Coordinates of C-alpha atoms and ligand atoms in Angstrom, one line a residue:
M1 CA -12.3 17.2 -25.2
L2 CA -11.7 13.5 -24.9
R3 CA -13.1 11.5 -22.0
L4 CA -11.2 8.4 -20.7
S5 CA -12.1 6.4 -17.7
G6 CA -10.2 4.6 -15.0
V7 CA -10.6 3.8 -11.4
G8 CA -11.0 6.7 -9.0
V9 CA -8.8 6.0 -5.9
S10 CA -8.8 9.4 -4.2
N11 CA -11.8 11.6 -4.2
G12 CA -12.4 15.1 -5.5
R13 CA -12.3 17.0 -8.9
A14 CA -9.5 19.2 -10.1
A15 CA -8.4 20.6 -13.4
G16 CA -5.3 22.2 -14.8
P17 CA -2.3 22.0 -17.2
V18 CA -0.9 18.6 -17.8
V19 CA 2.7 17.8 -16.8
R20 CA 3.9 14.4 -18.0
V21 CA 6.2 12.4 -15.9
A22 CA 9.1 11.5 -18.2
E23 CA 9.1 8.0 -19.6
P24 CA 12.3 5.9 -19.2
L25 CA 15.1 6.7 -21.6
P26 CA 15.4 4.5 -24.8
E27 CA 17.4 1.3 -24.3
P28 CA 21.1 2.1 -24.4
P29 CA 22.8 0.2 -27.3
A30 CA 25.4 -2.6 -26.7
S31 CA 27.6 -1.2 -29.5
P32 CA 29.9 0.2 -30.6
A33 CA 32.4 -1.5 -28.4
V34 CA 34.4 0.8 -26.2
T35 CA 38.1 1.2 -26.8
D36 CA 39.2 1.6 -23.2
P37 CA 37.0 -0.7 -21.1
E38 CA 38.8 0.1 -17.9
A39 CA 38.2 3.8 -18.1
E40 CA 34.6 3.2 -19.2
A41 CA 34.0 0.9 -16.2
A42 CA 35.5 3.5 -13.9
R43 CA 32.7 6.0 -14.8
I44 CA 30.1 3.8 -13.2
P45 CA 30.7 4.1 -9.4
P46 CA 30.9 8.0 -9.5
A47 CA 27.7 8.1 -11.5
A48 CA 25.9 5.8 -9.0
Q49 CA 27.3 8.0 -6.2
A50 CA 26.1 11.2 -7.9
V51 CA 22.6 9.7 -8.1
A52 CA 22.7 8.7 -4.4
D53 CA 24.0 12.1 -3.4
G54 CA 21.2 13.8 -5.3
L55 CA 18.6 11.6 -3.6
F56 CA 20.2 12.1 -0.1
A57 CA 20.1 15.9 -0.7
R58 CA 16.4 15.7 -1.5
A59 CA 15.9 13.5 1.6
A60 CA 17.6 16.1 3.8
S61 CA 14.9 18.7 3.0
V62 CA 11.9 16.6 3.9
E63 CA 10.6 14.5 6.8
G64 CA 8.8 11.3 7.6
D65 CA 7.8 8.8 4.9
A66 CA 9.3 11.0 2.1
K67 CA 12.6 11.0 3.8
A68 CA 12.6 7.2 4.3
V69 CA 11.6 6.5 0.6
L70 CA 14.3 8.8 -0.8
E71 CA 17.0 7.4 1.6
T72 CA 16.0 3.8 0.6
T73 CA 16.2 4.6 -3.1
A74 CA 19.6 6.3 -2.5
A75 CA 20.9 3.3 -0.6
M76 CA 19.9 1.1 -3.6
A77 CA 21.8 3.3 -6.0
M78 CA 24.9 2.9 -3.7
D79 CA 24.5 -0.9 -3.6
P80 CA 28.0 -2.1 -4.6
S81 CA 26.8 -5.3 -6.1
L82 CA 24.9 -3.4 -8.8
S83 CA 27.9 -1.2 -9.7
S84 CA 30.5 -4.0 -9.6
R85 CA 28.4 -6.3 -11.8
A86 CA 28.0 -3.4 -14.3
E87 CA 31.8 -2.7 -14.2
Q88 CA 32.4 -6.5 -14.8
L89 CA 30.2 -6.4 -17.9
V90 CA 32.1 -3.5 -19.4
N91 CA 35.5 -5.2 -18.7
Q92 CA 34.3 -8.5 -20.1
R93 CA 32.4 -7.4 -23.2
A94 CA 33.6 -3.8 -23.8
V95 CA 29.9 -2.6 -23.8
P96 CA 29.3 1.1 -23.1
A97 CA 28.7 1.8 -19.4
P98 CA 25.0 2.7 -19.8
R99 CA 24.3 -0.6 -21.4
A100 CA 26.2 -2.4 -18.7
V101 CA 24.1 -0.7 -16.0
L102 CA 20.9 -1.7 -17.9
E103 CA 22.0 -5.4 -18.0
A104 CA 23.3 -5.5 -14.4
A105 CA 20.0 -3.9 -13.1
G106 CA 18.1 -6.4 -15.3
E107 CA 19.8 -9.3 -13.6
F108 CA 19.2 -7.7 -10.1
A109 CA 15.5 -7.1 -10.9
E110 CA 15.1 -10.7 -12.2
S111 CA 16.4 -12.1 -8.9
L112 CA 13.9 -10.0 -7.0
R113 CA 11.1 -10.9 -9.3
A114 CA 11.9 -14.6 -8.9
T115 CA 11.7 -14.2 -5.1
G116 CA 8.2 -12.9 -5.7
G117 CA 5.7 -10.9 -3.8
Y118 CA 6.7 -7.9 -1.8
L119 CA 10.4 -8.1 -3.0
A120 CA 9.1 -8.2 -6.5
E121 CA 7.4 -4.9 -5.9
R122 CA 11.0 -3.5 -5.4
V123 CA 11.6 -4.1 -9.1
R124 CA 10.0 -0.8 -9.7
D125 CA 12.7 0.9 -7.4
V126 CA 15.5 -1.0 -9.2
H127 CA 14.3 0.3 -12.6
D128 CA 14.1 3.8 -11.1
V129 CA 17.7 3.7 -9.8
R130 CA 18.9 2.2 -13.1
D131 CA 17.3 5.0 -15.2
R132 CA 18.8 7.6 -13.0
I133 CA 22.3 6.2 -13.2
I134 CA 22.0 5.8 -17.0
A135 CA 20.8 9.4 -17.3
E136 CA 23.8 10.5 -15.2
L137 CA 26.2 8.6 -17.4
L138 CA 24.6 10.1 -20.6
G139 CA 24.5 13.6 -19.0
V140 CA 20.7 13.9 -19.7
R141 CA 17.7 14.8 -17.5
P142 CA 16.6 11.8 -15.4
P143 CA 13.2 10.3 -16.0
G144 CA 10.6 11.2 -13.3
V145 CA 8.6 14.2 -12.2
P146 CA 10.0 17.5 -13.5
A147 CA 10.2 20.5 -11.2
L148 CA 6.7 21.9 -11.3
Q149 CA 6.4 25.7 -12.1
E150 CA 2.6 26.1 -11.6
P151 CA -0.3 24.0 -10.2
S152 CA -0.5 21.0 -12.5
V153 CA -2.1 17.6 -13.2
L154 CA 0.5 14.9 -13.2
V155 CA 0.1 12.3 -15.9
A156 CA 2.3 9.1 -15.7
R157 CA 2.4 5.5 -16.5
D158 CA 2.7 4.8 -12.7
L159 CA 4.6 6.6 -10.0
A160 CA 7.6 5.2 -8.2
P161 CA 8.0 6.1 -4.5
A162 CA 11.1 8.2 -5.2
D163 CA 9.2 10.1 -8.0
T164 CA 6.7 11.4 -5.5
A165 CA 8.2 11.4 -2.1
D166 CA 8.9 15.2 -2.0
L167 CA 6.1 16.4 -4.3
D168 CA 4.7 19.7 -3.3
P169 CA 1.0 19.1 -2.6
D170 CA 0.3 22.8 -3.4
L171 CA 1.5 22.3 -6.9
V172 CA -0.1 18.9 -7.7
L173 CA -3.7 19.4 -8.5
A174 CA -4.4 15.7 -9.3
L175 CA -2.8 12.5 -10.5
A176 CA -3.8 10.3 -13.5
T177 CA -1.9 7.1 -14.3
E178 CA -2.2 4.6 -17.1
E179 CA -1.4 1.7 -14.7
G180 CA -1.6 1.1 -11.0
G181 CA -4.5 -0.1 -8.8
P182 CA -6.4 0.8 -5.7
T183 CA -3.6 -0.4 -3.4
S184 CA -0.8 1.0 -5.5
H185 CA 1.7 3.6 -4.4
T186 CA 0.0 6.3 -6.5
A187 CA -3.3 5.6 -4.7
I188 CA -1.9 5.7 -1.2
L189 CA 0.1 8.9 -2.0
A190 CA -2.8 10.7 -3.5
R191 CA -5.0 9.9 -0.4
S192 CA -2.3 11.1 1.9
L193 CA -1.9 14.4 0.0
G194 CA -5.7 14.8 -0.2
I195 CA -5.7 15.2 -4.0
P196 CA -7.9 13.5 -6.6
A197 CA -6.5 10.5 -8.4
V198 CA -7.6 8.1 -11.1
V199 CA -5.5 5.0 -11.9
A200 CA -5.6 2.4 -14.7
V201 CA -6.7 4.9 -17.3
R202 CA -6.3 2.9 -20.5
G203 CA -5.1 5.0 -23.4
L204 CA -3.9 7.9 -21.3
L205 CA -0.3 8.1 -22.5
A206 CA -1.3 7.8 -26.2
E207 CA -3.0 11.2 -25.9
T208 CA 0.1 13.2 -26.4
A209 CA -1.5 16.3 -27.8
A210 CA -3.5 17.1 -24.6
I211 CA -2.2 20.1 -22.7
A212 CA -4.8 20.1 -19.9
A213 CA -6.9 17.7 -18.0
E214 CA -9.8 17.5 -15.6
V215 CA -9.6 14.5 -13.1
D216 CA -12.6 13.3 -11.2
G217 CA -11.5 10.9 -8.5
D218 CA -15.1 10.1 -7.6
S219 CA -16.3 8.8 -11.0
G220 CA -12.9 7.8 -12.4
A221 CA -13.3 10.1 -15.4
V222 CA -10.3 11.9 -16.9
E223 CA -11.1 14.6 -19.5
L224 CA -8.3 15.6 -21.8
S225 CA -8.2 18.9 -23.7
E226 CA -5.9 20.4 -26.3
E227 CA -6.7 23.9 -25.0
R228 CA -6.0 25.4 -21.7
V229 CA -8.7 24.9 -19.0
E230 CA -9.5 27.0 -16.0
V231 CA -7.3 25.8 -13.1
R232 CA -9.4 24.3 -10.3
A233 CA -8.0 22.6 -7.2
A234 CA -10.1 20.0 -5.3
E235 CA -11.6 21.0 -2.0
R236 CA -9.3 19.6 0.6
A237 CA -11.0 17.2 2.9
D238 CA -12.2 18.9 6.0
T239 CA -10.2 17.6 8.9
T240 CA -11.3 20.1 11.5
D241 CA -13.8 17.7 13.0
W242 CA -11.1 15.2 14.0
T243 CA -10.8 15.4 17.7
G244 CA -8.7 12.3 18.2
S245 CA -11.7 10.3 19.5
G246 CA -13.7 8.6 16.8
G247 CA -17.5 8.4 16.4
T248 CA -20.5 9.5 14.4
S249 CA -22.2 12.9 15.0
D250 CA -24.9 11.2 17.1
G251 CA -22.4 9.5 19.4
T252 CA -21.8 6.0 18.0
R253 CA -18.2 5.1 18.9
V254 CA -16.0 4.2 15.9
K255 CA -12.3 3.7 16.7
I256 CA -10.0 5.4 14.2
L257 CA -6.7 3.6 14.1
A258 CA -3.5 3.5 12.1
N259 CA -1.8 0.7 10.2
V260 CA 1.9 0.4 11.0
G261 CA 4.6 -1.9 9.6
A262 CA 7.6 -1.1 11.8
A263 CA 8.8 1.4 14.4
A264 CA 9.5 4.0 11.7
D265 CA 5.7 4.3 11.1
T266 CA 4.6 5.0 14.6
A267 CA 5.5 8.7 14.6
A268 CA 3.1 9.4 11.8
A269 CA 0.4 7.5 13.6
V270 CA 0.9 9.5 16.8
S271 CA 1.0 12.9 15.0
A272 CA -2.2 12.0 13.1
R273 CA -3.8 11.5 16.5
A274 CA -4.7 7.9 15.7
E275 CA -6.4 6.3 18.6
G276 CA -4.1 3.3 18.4
V277 CA -3.0 0.7 15.9
G278 CA -5.6 -1.5 14.1
L279 CA -3.0 -3.4 12.1
F280 CA 0.6 -3.9 13.0
R281 CA 2.0 -5.9 10.0
T282 CA 4.8 -7.8 12.0
E283 CA 6.2 -9.5 8.8
F284 CA 7.4 -6.0 7.7
C285 CA 10.0 -6.2 10.5
Y286 CA 11.5 -9.3 9.0
L287 CA 11.3 -9.0 5.2
A288 CA 15.1 -9.1 4.9
A289 CA 15.7 -11.7 7.7
E290 CA 17.3 -15.0 6.7
D291 CA 16.8 -16.7 10.0
E292 CA 14.0 -16.6 12.5
P293 CA 14.7 -13.9 15.1
D294 CA 14.7 -15.4 18.6
V295 CA 12.0 -14.5 21.2
A296 CA 14.1 -11.8 22.9
T297 CA 14.8 -10.0 19.6
Q298 CA 11.2 -10.2 18.5
R299 CA 10.0 -9.0 21.9
A300 CA 12.3 -5.9 21.7
A301 CA 11.3 -5.1 18.1
Y302 CA 7.5 -5.3 18.9
A303 CA 8.0 -3.4 22.2
E304 CA 9.6 -0.5 20.2
V305 CA 6.4 -0.3 18.0
L306 CA 4.1 -0.6 21.0
E307 CA 5.7 1.9 23.4
P308 CA 4.2 5.1 21.9
F309 CA 0.7 3.5 22.4
A310 CA 0.9 2.7 26.1
G311 CA -2.7 2.5 27.4
K312 CA -4.0 2.4 23.8
T313 CA -5.4 -0.3 21.5
V314 CA -2.9 -2.1 19.4
V315 CA -3.9 -5.1 17.2
V316 CA -0.8 -7.1 16.4
R317 CA -1.1 -9.4 13.3
T318 CA 1.0 -12.5 13.5
L319 CA 3.4 -13.1 10.5
D320 CA 1.6 -12.9 7.2
A321 CA 4.3 -14.7 5.2
G322 CA 4.0 -16.0 1.7
A323 CA 2.5 -14.7 -1.6
D324 CA 3.4 -11.0 -1.9
K325 CA 5.5 -11.1 1.3
P326 CA 7.8 -14.1 1.4
L327 CA 10.0 -14.4 4.5
G328 CA 13.4 -16.1 4.1
F329 CA 13.0 -18.1 7.3
L330 CA 9.5 -19.4 6.4
D331 CA 10.2 -20.8 3.0
T332 CA 7.0 -22.4 1.6
G333 CA 8.7 -23.8 -1.4
N334 CA 7.9 -23.3 -5.0
E335 CA 4.2 -22.9 -5.4
P336 CA 2.5 -22.6 -8.8
N337 CA 0.0 -20.1 -7.4
P338 CA 1.4 -18.4 -4.2
A339 CA -1.6 -16.2 -3.5
L340 CA -3.6 -19.4 -3.1
G341 CA -0.8 -21.3 -1.4
V342 CA 0.6 -21.8 2.0
R343 CA 0.5 -18.2 3.3
G344 CA -0.6 -16.3 6.5
L345 CA -1.8 -18.6 9.2
R346 CA -1.4 -21.6 7.0
V347 CA 2.3 -21.4 7.4
A348 CA 1.8 -21.9 11.1
F349 CA 0.0 -25.2 10.8
D350 CA 3.2 -26.8 9.7
L351 CA 5.4 -24.7 12.0
P352 CA 3.3 -24.1 15.2
E353 CA 6.5 -23.5 17.2
V354 CA 7.3 -20.5 15.1
L355 CA 3.8 -19.1 15.9
D356 CA 4.2 -20.0 19.6
R357 CA 7.5 -18.1 19.9
Q358 CA 6.0 -15.1 18.2
L359 CA 3.0 -15.1 20.5
T360 CA 5.3 -15.3 23.5
A361 CA 7.3 -12.4 22.2
I362 CA 4.1 -10.3 21.6
A363 CA 2.8 -11.1 25.1
G364 CA 6.1 -10.0 26.6
A365 CA 6.2 -6.8 24.5
A366 CA 2.6 -6.0 25.6
G367 CA 3.8 -6.2 29.2
D368 CA 6.9 -4.2 28.5
S369 CA 5.1 -1.3 26.7
G370 CA 1.8 -1.1 28.6
A371 CA -0.1 -1.1 25.3
D372 CA -3.6 -2.7 25.3
V373 CA -2.6 -5.5 22.9
S374 CA -4.8 -8.0 20.9
V375 CA -3.5 -10.4 18.3
M376 CA -5.1 -11.5 15.1
A377 CA -4.3 -14.1 12.5
P378 CA -4.0 -13.4 8.7
M379 CA -5.7 -15.6 6.0
V380 CA -8.1 -17.5 8.2
A381 CA -10.5 -19.6 6.2
T382 CA -12.6 -21.7 8.7
P383 CA -13.8 -21.4 12.3
E384 CA -11.7 -24.4 13.1
E385 CA -8.5 -22.5 12.1
A386 CA -9.6 -19.5 14.1
A387 CA -10.2 -21.7 17.2
W388 CA -6.8 -23.3 16.8
F389 CA -5.2 -19.9 16.7
A390 CA -7.2 -18.5 19.5
E391 CA -6.3 -21.4 21.9
R392 CA -2.6 -20.9 21.2
A393 CA -2.8 -17.1 21.7
R394 CA -4.7 -17.4 24.9
T395 CA -2.2 -20.0 26.1
A396 CA 0.6 -17.5 25.4
G397 CA -1.2 -15.1 27.7
I398 CA -2.9 -12.8 25.2
A399 CA -6.5 -12.2 26.3
R400 CA -8.1 -10.6 23.2
V401 CA -7.8 -12.7 20.0
G402 CA -9.2 -12.0 16.5
A403 CA -9.2 -13.3 13.0
M404 CA -8.7 -11.4 9.8
V405 CA -11.4 -11.8 7.2
E406 CA -9.6 -11.9 3.9
V407 CA -10.9 -15.2 2.4
P408 CA -14.4 -15.2 1.1
A409 CA -15.2 -18.4 3.0
A410 CA -14.4 -16.6 6.3
A411 CA -16.8 -13.8 5.3
L412 CA -19.6 -16.3 4.6
I413 CA -19.1 -18.1 7.9
A414 CA -18.4 -14.9 10.0
R415 CA -21.0 -15.7 12.6
E416 CA -19.3 -19.0 13.5
L417 CA -15.9 -17.4 13.4
L418 CA -17.1 -14.8 15.9
E419 CA -18.2 -17.6 18.2
V420 CA -14.6 -18.6 18.7
V421 CA -12.7 -15.2 18.6
D422 CA -13.3 -11.9 20.2
F423 CA -13.3 -9.8 17.0
V424 CA -12.7 -9.9 13.3
S425 CA -10.9 -7.4 11.1
I426 CA -11.7 -7.3 7.4
G427 CA -8.7 -7.1 5.1
T428 CA -10.4 -5.6 2.1
N429 CA -7.3 -5.7 -0.1
D430 CA -7.1 -9.5 -0.1
L431 CA -10.9 -10.0 0.3
A432 CA -11.5 -8.0 -3.0
Q433 CA -8.7 -9.9 -4.8
Y434 CA -10.2 -13.3 -3.8
V435 CA -13.8 -12.4 -4.3
F436 CA -13.1 -11.1 -7.8
A437 CA -10.3 -13.6 -8.6
A438 CA -8.3 -10.6 -9.6
D439 CA -4.6 -10.1 -8.6
R440 CA -4.5 -7.0 -6.4
Q441 CA -1.2 -5.9 -7.9
L442 CA -2.4 -5.9 -11.5
G443 CA -3.3 -2.4 -12.9
A444 CA -5.4 -4.1 -15.6
L445 CA -7.7 -5.6 -13.0
A446 CA -7.9 -2.4 -10.8
G447 CA -11.6 -1.9 -11.5
L448 CA -12.4 -5.3 -10.0
N449 CA -10.3 -4.5 -6.9
D450 CA -12.2 -1.2 -6.3
P451 CA -13.5 -1.5 -2.8
W452 CA -16.8 0.2 -3.8
Q453 CA -17.8 -2.9 -5.8
P454 CA -21.2 -3.8 -4.4
A455 CA -20.3 -7.5 -4.3
L456 CA -17.6 -6.8 -1.8
L457 CA -19.9 -4.4 0.1
R458 CA -22.5 -7.1 0.3
L459 CA -20.0 -9.5 1.9
I460 CA -19.0 -6.8 4.4
A461 CA -22.7 -6.3 5.2
M462 CA -22.9 -10.1 6.1
I463 CA -19.9 -9.7 8.4
G464 CA -21.4 -6.6 10.0
R465 CA -24.6 -8.4 10.7
A466 CA -22.7 -11.4 12.3
G467 CA -21.0 -8.8 14.5
S468 CA -24.3 -7.3 15.7
E469 CA -25.8 -10.8 16.2
T470 CA -22.9 -11.9 18.3
G471 CA -22.2 -8.6 20.0
K472 CA -18.6 -8.7 18.8
S473 CA -16.7 -6.1 17.0
V474 CA -16.0 -5.9 13.3
G475 CA -13.2 -3.8 12.0
V476 CA -11.8 -2.9 8.6
C477 CA -8.0 -2.6 8.1
G478 CA -7.7 -2.7 4.3
E479 CA -7.2 0.3 2.1
A480 CA -11.0 0.7 1.9
A481 CA -10.9 2.2 5.4
A482 CA -8.7 5.1 4.1
D483 CA -11.5 6.5 1.8
P484 CA -13.5 9.0 3.9
L485 CA -16.7 8.6 2.0
L486 CA -16.5 4.8 2.0
A487 CA -15.7 4.9 5.7
R488 CA -19.2 6.3 6.3
V489 CA -20.7 3.3 4.3
L490 CA -18.6 0.9 6.3
V491 CA -19.9 2.4 9.6
G492 CA -23.4 2.0 8.2
L493 CA -22.6 -1.7 7.5
G494 CA -21.9 -2.3 11.1
V495 CA -18.1 -1.7 11.3
S496 CA -17.0 -0.3 14.6
S497 CA -13.2 0.3 13.9
L498 CA -11.3 1.6 10.9
S499 CA -7.6 1.3 10.5
M500 CA -5.6 2.9 7.7
V501 CA -2.5 4.6 6.5
A502 CA -1.7 7.2 9.2
T503 CA -2.0 10.2 6.8
A504 CA -5.7 9.3 6.1
V505 CA -6.7 9.3 9.8
P506 CA -7.7 13.0 10.2
A507 CA -9.8 13.0 7.0
V508 CA -11.5 9.7 7.8
G509 CA -12.1 10.7 11.5
S510 CA -13.7 13.9 10.3
A511 CA -15.9 12.2 7.7
V512 CA -17.3 9.8 10.3
A513 CA -17.8 12.6 12.8
G514 CA -19.7 14.6 10.2
A515 CA -22.5 12.0 9.7
S516 CA -25.1 10.4 12.0
L517 CA -25.4 6.6 12.3
P518 CA -28.8 6.6 10.5
A519 CA -27.3 8.6 7.7
C520 CA -24.4 6.1 7.4
E521 CA -26.9 3.2 7.4
R522 CA -29.0 4.8 4.6
A523 CA -25.8 5.4 2.6
A524 CA -24.9 1.8 3.1
E525 CA -28.3 0.6 1.8
T526 CA -27.8 2.9 -1.2
A527 CA -24.4 1.4 -1.9
L528 CA -25.6 -2.2 -1.5
A529 CA -28.4 -1.6 -4.0
A530 CA -26.0 -0.3 -6.7
S531 CA -25.0 -2.6 -9.5
D532 CA -21.5 -1.3 -10.0
A533 CA -18.7 0.5 -8.1
A534 CA -19.1 3.8 -9.9
G535 CA -22.8 3.8 -9.3
A536 CA -22.4 3.0 -5.6
K537 CA -20.0 5.9 -5.1
A538 CA -22.0 8.4 -7.1
A539 CA -25.2 7.5 -5.2
V540 CA -23.6 7.7 -1.8
R541 CA -22.0 11.1 -2.7
A542 CA -25.3 12.4 -3.8
A543 CA -26.9 11.1 -0.6
F544 CA -24.6 13.2 1.5
E545 CA -24.9 16.4 -0.6
Ligands
LIG1 C1 -5.7 -6.7 3.5 O1 -5.5 -7.8 2.8 O2 -6.6 -5.9 3.3 C2 -4.7 -6.4 4.6 C3 -5.0 -5.4 5.4 O3 -3.6 -7.1 4.7 P1 -2.3 -6.9 3.7 O4 -2.6 -5.6 2.9 O5 -1.2 -6.7 4.6 O6 -2.4 -8.1 2.9
LIG2 MG1 -4.0 -9.2 3.5

């Protein structure tokens, strides 16, 4: 038995046989040169089409997010620019077709990486499509998750959305990955399936002799064994207490809301019985836009998202452009360190008219839909910035205005922030990255971005106290809110609304309903007193057992 450790990102313990997600194929060689380049090049489009057909066929048998992910990957496989560039390489240099696909995809990925941020995250998808087309050309099994025959623990370097979109949750006991972080696709997927997961497990892939594993999503431990172990599934989070109206067992109201990025996400939020939307990431509507959409276009796009929530709370975040989500029409130039650059609200200081047009569109969409709309600004650093934003939002006719707390300075000065806005919402993904000076996208730094880190919790406690002193509400809309156990701690720290990926809503709503406010407060004290993330989580779990 060998014990490795990583970062637990989805709670529970499970054990069973290991199934390894196939690693990418070896790099296809550039030689020998092909004798008939034209015929070789002609093999590429049908191979890409076959990959797309296979993904579309899988998409047809599933619904919701899984369908969208598979269709997006299929569309990427059919992208004519990838195929035609690969054909061109075969014709120009007589390289074999698999090699040409590798090189063409490499160029495509490089241009996405150069764009940076959110588009750079799509590099993982380009590599996935590339490997599938190469496997098709070589006539071998594509990399990725093999069809599971029995309940198994999946072991991988990291998981791509298309690897996991149609996984059968009854056959996946747990996930363990060598890379990935608390906000990675693997983490979000595991929480939505309700299975334990540990990411950033250094040395995991080197243990090729292990045939079974026990994964502890609470402590982050992964035990590998060369002998079979008794199969044990994690207890599924109890969601029976979720009534659709959030609060603790002794009646303290806690709103349980969903995060949405575009109209496609709203169905999941409604079916999870979210009480509304705590974070509408408006920039997700425009990641591919070259030009600023006019007010009427924006108004229609926002109204489509708001309509299912008539009469309910929706917090619309103004464009959070820059860093990991660059927008074509808000080019902030070449910055040496974009995460610390002109991003979020900072973009609006130079282009206030873009913000004003967006606020006008949001106010119009609020009226069109009948939703109870507030707005909030991303990446606020000072009360002065928050006041500047609040004045513009109120001028546009939006009554309730808030600021996100993602910058440590904003957390430290939360009291003064709350004097100029109606509420704050804590973005724990960015707050953790800036508190620990640790890029949230780097698997190697996943431990620092663990939202159970007591240093992060102590900052959240400060913000919670500022909320109770000023009588204003404090929410959390980062991934921390999607962890049912941590949700209780956040409530104990004074947080009065939690907003998360829709699939986590029932489990978090139930967890909050299953604890009293004094118990949450005691749990919060316990977590604050810990000196590390694992200790905080273990102590809180013990407190509720
Ligand atoms: C956050 O930073 O926690 C947040 C909710 O914003 P985003 O993830 O969109 O940066
Ligand atoms: Mg953020």
